[in-house]
Amino acid sequence: MTSVITLLTDYGLEDGYVAACHGVIAGIAPDVRVIDVCHAVPSGDVRRGAAILAQTIPYLPKGVHVGAVDPGTGGARRAVAIEAGGRVFVGPDNGLLSWAVHAAGGAEAAYEISNEEYFLRPVSPTFHGRDVYAPVAGRLCVGLTPAELGPERPPSRLISLPEPTSLMREDAVEGEVVSVDRHGNTQTSITAGDLESLGVRVGDTLAVWLGRRQLSMPYRETYAAVPPGELVAFADSVGLVAFAVNSGDAAQRLGLPPGAHIRICPSR
């Protein structure tokens, strides 16, 4: 039993979708605290949702963590409950939960959510967040066990997104864009430690390859360390190298979508 549920969705706040999920949970587990992780994930952007949840999970209490970013709602994909590190992750089996499960220590057990006894009836084919995930999360907080939700599934058979990685070369490090936030800050899979291994320190200048383009970019502690309108590289709050424009939008300036290849080395 747990007293915390977290919610991550792409529902936005312009409509009543998030409130409906809160209401369902309150009707089942009125004493449970609900933490809204994010409801502004770009519509259907599973990768962005996965990154937000994985990077937030170390700071969240153990509990039931619901993710609902699912362009396949109403299709053939399964709903799952995954036990990992004393937490239960509830959502679609589309990779959304995979990075957070890894961050929590890896899946210990997984169950297909198929026992309709625990759903809100009738189930809308387009709103599983309200009719499946929210009531299941509430019931998990008041005594239901994940094993009662449906048949156990091998964790190895769950859909996982490829983990963002960096690759050290002799004089450079290669990686990819992990995500872009609402400010246009562009987070990469390259860590501050990767740059330190190349002898890079805060205050140095980087040579950055974006496909065939090469840029020279200052490496600073924060985007405010350069004049407004200037590009800067910095280590973000989770230790990953990110690009920003002071008072601007780096993603728009650089044209870097998630998954774009990056190569960085010290400027000579």
CSV table of C-alpha atoms in Angstrom, one decimal:
chain,number,residue,atom,x,y,z
A,1,MET,CA,0.0,0.0,0.0
A,2,THR,CA,1.2,3.5,-0.8
A,3,SER,CA,0.0,7.0,-0.2
A,4,VAL,CA,1.3,8.7,-3.3
A,5,ILE,CA,0.3,8.6,-7.0
A,6,THR,CA,2.1,10.6,-9.7
A,7,LEU,CA,0.7,11.5,-13.0
A,8,LEU,CA,2.4,12.2,-16.3
A,9,THR,CA,0.3,12.8,-19.5
A,10,ASP,CA,0.1,14.7,-22.7
A,11,TYR,CA,-3.5,15.8,-21.8
A,12,GLY,CA,-2.7,19.5,-21.4
A,13,LEU,CA,-4.6,21.7,-18.9
A,14,GLU,CA,-7.0,23.4,-21.3
A,15,ASP,CA,-9.6,20.7,-20.9
A,16,GLY,CA,-10.9,18.6,-18.0
A,17,TYR,CA,-9.0,15.4,-18.7
A,18,VAL,CA,-6.5,15.8,-15.8
A,19,ALA,CA,-9.2,16.7,-13.4
A,20,ALA,CA,-11.2,13.6,-14.4
A,21,CYS,CA,-8.2,11.4,-13.5
A,22,HIS,CA,-7.8,13.2,-10.2
A,23,GLY,CA,-11.6,12.8,-9.5
A,24,VAL,CA,-11.5,9.0,-10.2
A,25,ILE,CA,-8.5,8.6,-7.9
A,26,ALA,CA,-10.2,10.7,-5.1
A,27,GLY,CA,-13.3,8.6,-5.4
A,28,ILE,CA,-11.3,5.4,-4.7
A,29,ALA,CA,-8.5,6.6,-2.5
A,30,PRO,CA,-9.4,10.0,-1.0
A,31,ASP,CA,-6.4,10.2,1.3
A,32,VAL,CA,-3.8,9.6,-1.3
A,33,ARG,CA,-1.6,12.5,-2.4
A,34,VAL,CA,-1.5,13.0,-6.2
A,35,ILE,CA,1.6,14.7,-7.7
A,36,ASP,CA,1.3,16.0,-11.2
A,37,VAL,CA,4.7,15.4,-12.9
A,38,CYS,CA,3.8,17.0,-16.2
A,39,HIS,CA,0.7,17.3,-18.4
A,40,ALA,CA,2.4,19.3,-21.2
A,41,VAL,CA,4.2,16.5,-22.9
A,42,PRO,CA,3.8,17.1,-26.7
A,43,SER,CA,0.9,15.1,-28.0
A,44,GLY,CA,1.9,11.5,-28.5
A,45,ASP,CA,5.6,12.2,-27.9
A,46,VAL,CA,6.5,9.0,-26.0
A,47,ARG,CA,10.2,9.7,-26.0
A,48,ARG,CA,9.8,13.1,-24.4
A,49,GLY,CA,7.4,11.7,-21.8
A,50,ALA,CA,9.9,8.9,-21.0
A,51,ALA,CA,12.7,11.4,-20.5
A,52,ILE,CA,10.7,13.6,-18.2
A,53,LEU,CA,9.5,10.7,-16.0
A,54,ALA,CA,13.0,9.0,-15.9
A,55,GLN,CA,14.7,12.3,-14.9
A,56,THR,CA,12.1,13.1,-12.3
A,57,ILE,CA,11.7,9.7,-10.6
A,58,PRO,CA,14.8,10.0,-8.4
A,59,TYR,CA,13.1,12.9,-6.7
A,60,LEU,CA,9.6,11.4,-6.3
A,61,PRO,CA,8.4,9.4,-3.3
A,62,LYS,CA,7.9,5.7,-3.8
A,63,GLY,CA,4.4,5.1,-4.9
A,64,VAL,CA,2.3,4.4,-8.0
A,65,HIS,CA,3.6,6.2,-11.1
A,66,VAL,CA,1.0,6.6,-13.9
A,67,GLY,CA,2.1,7.5,-17.4
A,68,ALA,CA,-0.4,8.2,-20.2
A,69,VAL,CA,1.3,9.3,-23.4
A,70,ASP,CA,-0.1,6.9,-25.9
A,71,PRO,CA,-0.7,7.4,-29.6
A,72,GLY,CA,-1.9,3.8,-29.7
A,73,THR,CA,-4.8,4.2,-27.2
A,74,GLY,CA,-7.6,1.9,-28.3
A,75,GLY,CA,-5.3,-0.2,-30.4
A,76,ALA,CA,-3.6,-3.5,-29.8
A,77,ARG,CA,-1.0,-2.4,-27.3
A,78,ARG,CA,-1.3,-3.7,-23.7
A,79,ALA,CA,-1.7,-1.8,-20.5
A,80,VAL,CA,0.9,-2.9,-17.9
A,81,ALA,CA,1.8,-2.6,-14.2
A,82,ILE,CA,5.6,-2.9,-13.6
A,83,GLU,CA,7.2,-3.4,-10.1
A,84,ALA,CA,10.6,-1.8,-9.8
A,85,GLY,CA,12.5,-0.5,-6.8
A,86,GLY,CA,9.6,-0.5,-4.4
A,87,ARG,CA,7.4,1.4,-6.9
A,88,VAL,CA,4.7,0.4,-9.3
A,89,PHE,CA,4.6,1.9,-12.8
A,90,VAL,CA,1.2,1.9,-14.6
A,91,GLY,CA,0.6,2.8,-18.2
A,92,PRO,CA,0.8,1.6,-21.8
A,93,ASP,CA,3.4,-1.0,-23.0
A,94,ASN,CA,4.8,1.4,-25.6
A,95,GLY,CA,8.2,2.3,-24.0
A,96,LEU,CA,6.9,5.3,-22.1
A,97,LEU,CA,7.8,3.7,-18.7
A,98,SER,CA,11.0,1.9,-19.7
A,99,TRP,CA,13.6,4.6,-18.9
A,100,ALA,CA,11.9,5.4,-15.5
A,101,VAL,CA,11.8,1.6,-14.7
A,102,HIS,CA,15.5,1.4,-15.5
A,103,ALA,CA,16.2,4.5,-13.3
A,104,ALA,CA,14.3,2.8,-10.4
A,105,GLY,CA,16.6,-0.2,-10.6
A,106,GLY,CA,15.0,-2.3,-13.3
A,107,ALA,CA,11.8,-4.3,-13.6
A,108,GLU,CA,11.3,-7.0,-10.9
A,109,ALA,CA,7.8,-8.2,-12.2
A,110,ALA,CA,5.3,-7.1,-14.8
A,111,TYR,CA,1.6,-7.7,-15.2
A,112,GLU,CA,-0.8,-7.1,-18.0
A,113,ILE,CA,-3.7,-5.0,-16.8
A,114,SER,CA,-6.6,-7.0,-18.1
A,115,ASN,CA,-8.9,-7.6,-15.1
A,116,GLU,CA,-11.8,-5.3,-16.0
A,117,GLU,CA,-13.2,-5.7,-12.5
A,118,TYR,CA,-10.9,-2.8,-11.5
A,119,PHE,CA,-11.7,-0.5,-14.4
A,120,LEU,CA,-14.2,2.4,-14.5
A,121,ARG,CA,-17.2,1.3,-16.5
A,122,PRO,CA,-17.8,1.7,-19.3
A,123,VAL,CA,-14.3,2.0,-20.6
A,124,SER,CA,-13.8,4.7,-23.3
A,125,PRO,CA,-11.5,3.4,-26.1
A,126,THR,CA,-9.8,6.8,-26.2
A,127,PHE,CA,-9.4,7.7,-22.5
A,128,HIS,CA,-7.6,4.9,-20.7
A,129,GLY,CA,-6.0,7.4,-18.4
A,130,ARG,CA,-9.4,8.0,-16.7
A,131,ASP,CA,-11.0,4.6,-17.1
A,132,VAL,CA,-8.1,2.2,-16.7
A,133,TYR,CA,-4.9,3.8,-15.2
A,134,ALA,CA,-6.5,6.1,-12.7
A,135,PRO,CA,-8.8,3.5,-11.0
A,136,VAL,CA,-6.1,0.9,-11.1
A,137,ALA,CA,-3.7,3.3,-9.4
A,138,GLY,CA,-6.2,4.2,-6.8
A,139,ARG,CA,-6.9,0.6,-6.0
A,140,LEU,CA,-3.2,-0.2,-5.8
A,141,CYS,CA,-3.1,2.4,-3.0
A,142,VAL,CA,-5.8,0.8,-0.9
A,143,GLY,CA,-4.7,-2.8,-1.0
A,144,LEU,CA,-4.9,-4.3,-4.5
A,145,THR,CA,-1.7,-6.1,-5.5
A,146,PRO,CA,-0.3,-5.8,-9.1
A,147,ALA,CA,-0.7,-9.6,-9.4
A,148,GLU,CA,-4.5,-9.2,-9.2
A,149,LEU,CA,-4.5,-7.0,-12.3
A,150,GLY,CA,-3.9,-9.8,-14.8
A,151,PRO,CA,-1.4,-12.3,-16.0
A,152,GLU,CA,2.3,-11.9,-15.3
A,153,ARG,CA,4.5,-11.1,-18.3
A,154,PRO,CA,8.2,-11.5,-18.6
A,155,PRO,CA,9.8,-8.0,-18.1
A,156,SER,CA,12.1,-8.9,-21.0
A,157,ARG,CA,9.1,-8.9,-23.3
A,158,LEU,CA,8.1,-5.3,-22.4
A,159,ILE,CA,8.6,-2.7,-25.1
A,160,SER,CA,11.6,-0.5,-24.3
A,161,LEU,CA,12.9,2.6,-25.9
A,162,PRO,CA,16.5,2.5,-26.9
A,163,GLU,CA,18.5,4.1,-24.1
A,164,PRO,CA,20.3,7.4,-25.0
A,165,THR,CA,24.0,6.7,-25.0
A,166,SER,CA,27.3,8.6,-25.5
A,167,LEU,CA,30.4,7.2,-27.2
A,168,MET,CA,33.9,8.3,-26.3
A,169,ARG,CA,36.3,8.7,-29.2
A,170,GLU,CA,40.0,9.5,-28.9
A,171,ASP,CA,39.5,13.3,-29.0
A,172,ALA,CA,35.7,13.7,-29.0
A,173,VAL,CA,32.4,12.4,-27.6
A,174,GLU,CA,29.4,11.5,-29.7
A,175,GLY,CA,25.8,11.4,-28.5
A,176,GLU,CA,22.3,12.4,-29.5
A,177,VAL,CA,19.6,14.9,-28.6
A,178,VAL,CA,17.5,13.4,-25.8
A,179,SER,CA,14.8,16.0,-25.5
A,180,VAL,CA,13.8,19.6,-25.9
A,181,ASP,CA,12.0,21.5,-23.1
A,182,ARG,CA,9.4,24.3,-23.5
A,183,HIS,CA,12.2,26.9,-23.4
A,184,GLY,CA,13.9,25.4,-26.4
A,185,ASN,CA,16.8,24.1,-24.3
A,186,THR,CA,18.3,21.1,-26.1
A,187,GLN,CA,19.4,18.2,-23.8
A,188,THR,CA,21.9,15.7,-25.1
A,189,SER,CA,23.0,12.2,-24.0
A,190,ILE,CA,26.5,13.5,-23.4
A,191,THR,CA,27.4,13.9,-19.7
A,192,ALA,CA,29.5,16.6,-18.0
A,193,GLY,CA,31.7,13.7,-17.0
A,194,ASP,CA,32.3,12.8,-20.7
A,195,LEU,CA,33.6,16.3,-21.3
A,196,GLU,CA,35.8,16.2,-18.2
A,197,SER,CA,37.3,13.0,-19.6
A,198,LEU,CA,38.3,15.0,-22.7
A,199,GLY,CA,39.9,17.7,-20.4
A,200,VAL,CA,37.1,20.2,-20.9
A,201,ARG,CA,36.4,22.5,-18.0
A,202,VAL,CA,33.8,25.2,-17.5
A,203,GLY,CA,35.0,28.3,-19.2
A,204,ASP,CA,36.4,26.4,-22.2
A,205,THR,CA,35.2,26.6,-25.8
A,206,LEU,CA,33.7,23.6,-27.5
A,207,ALA,CA,33.8,22.5,-31.1
A,208,VAL,CA,30.3,21.1,-31.8
A,209,TRP,CA,29.3,19.2,-34.9
A,210,LEU,CA,25.6,19.1,-35.8
A,211,GLY,CA,25.6,16.8,-38.8
A,212,ARG,CA,27.8,18.6,-41.3
A,213,ARG,CA,27.7,21.9,-39.5
A,214,GLN,CA,30.4,22.9,-37.1
A,215,LEU,CA,29.9,25.5,-34.4
A,216,SER,CA,32.1,27.0,-31.8
A,217,MET,CA,30.2,27.3,-28.5
A,218,PRO,CA,31.2,28.5,-25.0
A,219,TYR,CA,30.9,25.9,-22.1
A,220,ARG,CA,29.6,27.7,-19.1
A,221,GLU,CA,27.8,27.0,-15.8
A,222,THR,CA,24.5,28.5,-17.0
A,223,TYR,CA,22.9,30.2,-20.0
A,224,ALA,CA,22.9,33.5,-18.1
A,225,ALA,CA,26.7,33.5,-18.4
A,226,VAL,CA,26.5,34.7,-22.0
A,227,PRO,CA,24.9,37.8,-23.5
A,228,PRO,CA,21.2,37.6,-24.5
A,229,GLY,CA,20.8,35.9,-27.9
A,230,GLU,CA,24.0,34.0,-27.6
A,231,LEU,CA,24.4,30.2,-27.7
A,232,VAL,CA,25.9,28.3,-24.8
A,233,ALA,CA,26.6,24.8,-23.7
A,234,PHE,CA,26.2,23.8,-20.0
A,235,ALA,CA,25.6,20.9,-17.7
A,236,ASP,CA,21.9,20.8,-16.9
A,237,SER,CA,20.2,19.9,-13.6
A,238,VAL,CA,20.7,16.1,-14.2
A,239,GLY,CA,24.3,16.4,-15.4
A,240,LEU,CA,23.7,16.2,-19.1
A,241,VAL,CA,25.2,18.6,-21.6
A,242,ALA,CA,22.6,20.9,-23.0
A,243,PHE,CA,22.5,23.8,-25.5
A,244,ALA,CA,20.6,27.0,-24.8
A,245,VAL,CA,20.2,30.5,-26.1
A,246,ASN,CA,20.1,33.1,-23.4
A,247,SER,CA,16.6,34.6,-23.6
A,248,GLY,CA,16.0,32.6,-26.8
A,249,ASP,CA,15.3,29.2,-28.2
A,250,ALA,CA,18.2,26.9,-29.0
A,251,ALA,CA,16.1,24.2,-30.6
A,252,GLN,CA,14.7,26.7,-33.1
A,253,ARG,CA,18.1,28.2,-33.7
A,254,LEU,CA,19.9,24.9,-34.2
A,255,GLY,CA,17.1,22.9,-35.8
A,256,LEU,CA,17.8,19.8,-33.6
A,257,PRO,CA,15.0,17.3,-33.1
A,258,PRO,CA,15.2,14.5,-30.5
A,259,GLY,CA,17.5,11.8,-31.8
A,260,ALA,CA,19.8,14.1,-33.8
A,261,HIS,CA,23.4,13.2,-33.8
A,262,ILE,CA,25.9,15.4,-31.8
A,263,ARG,CA,29.7,15.4,-31.7
A,264,ILE,CA,31.7,17.5,-29.3
A,265,CYS,CA,35.4,18.0,-28.7
A,266,PRO,CA,37.6,20.7,-27.2
A,267,SER,CA,38.2,23.7,-29.4
A,268,ARG,CA,41.8,23.8,-30.5
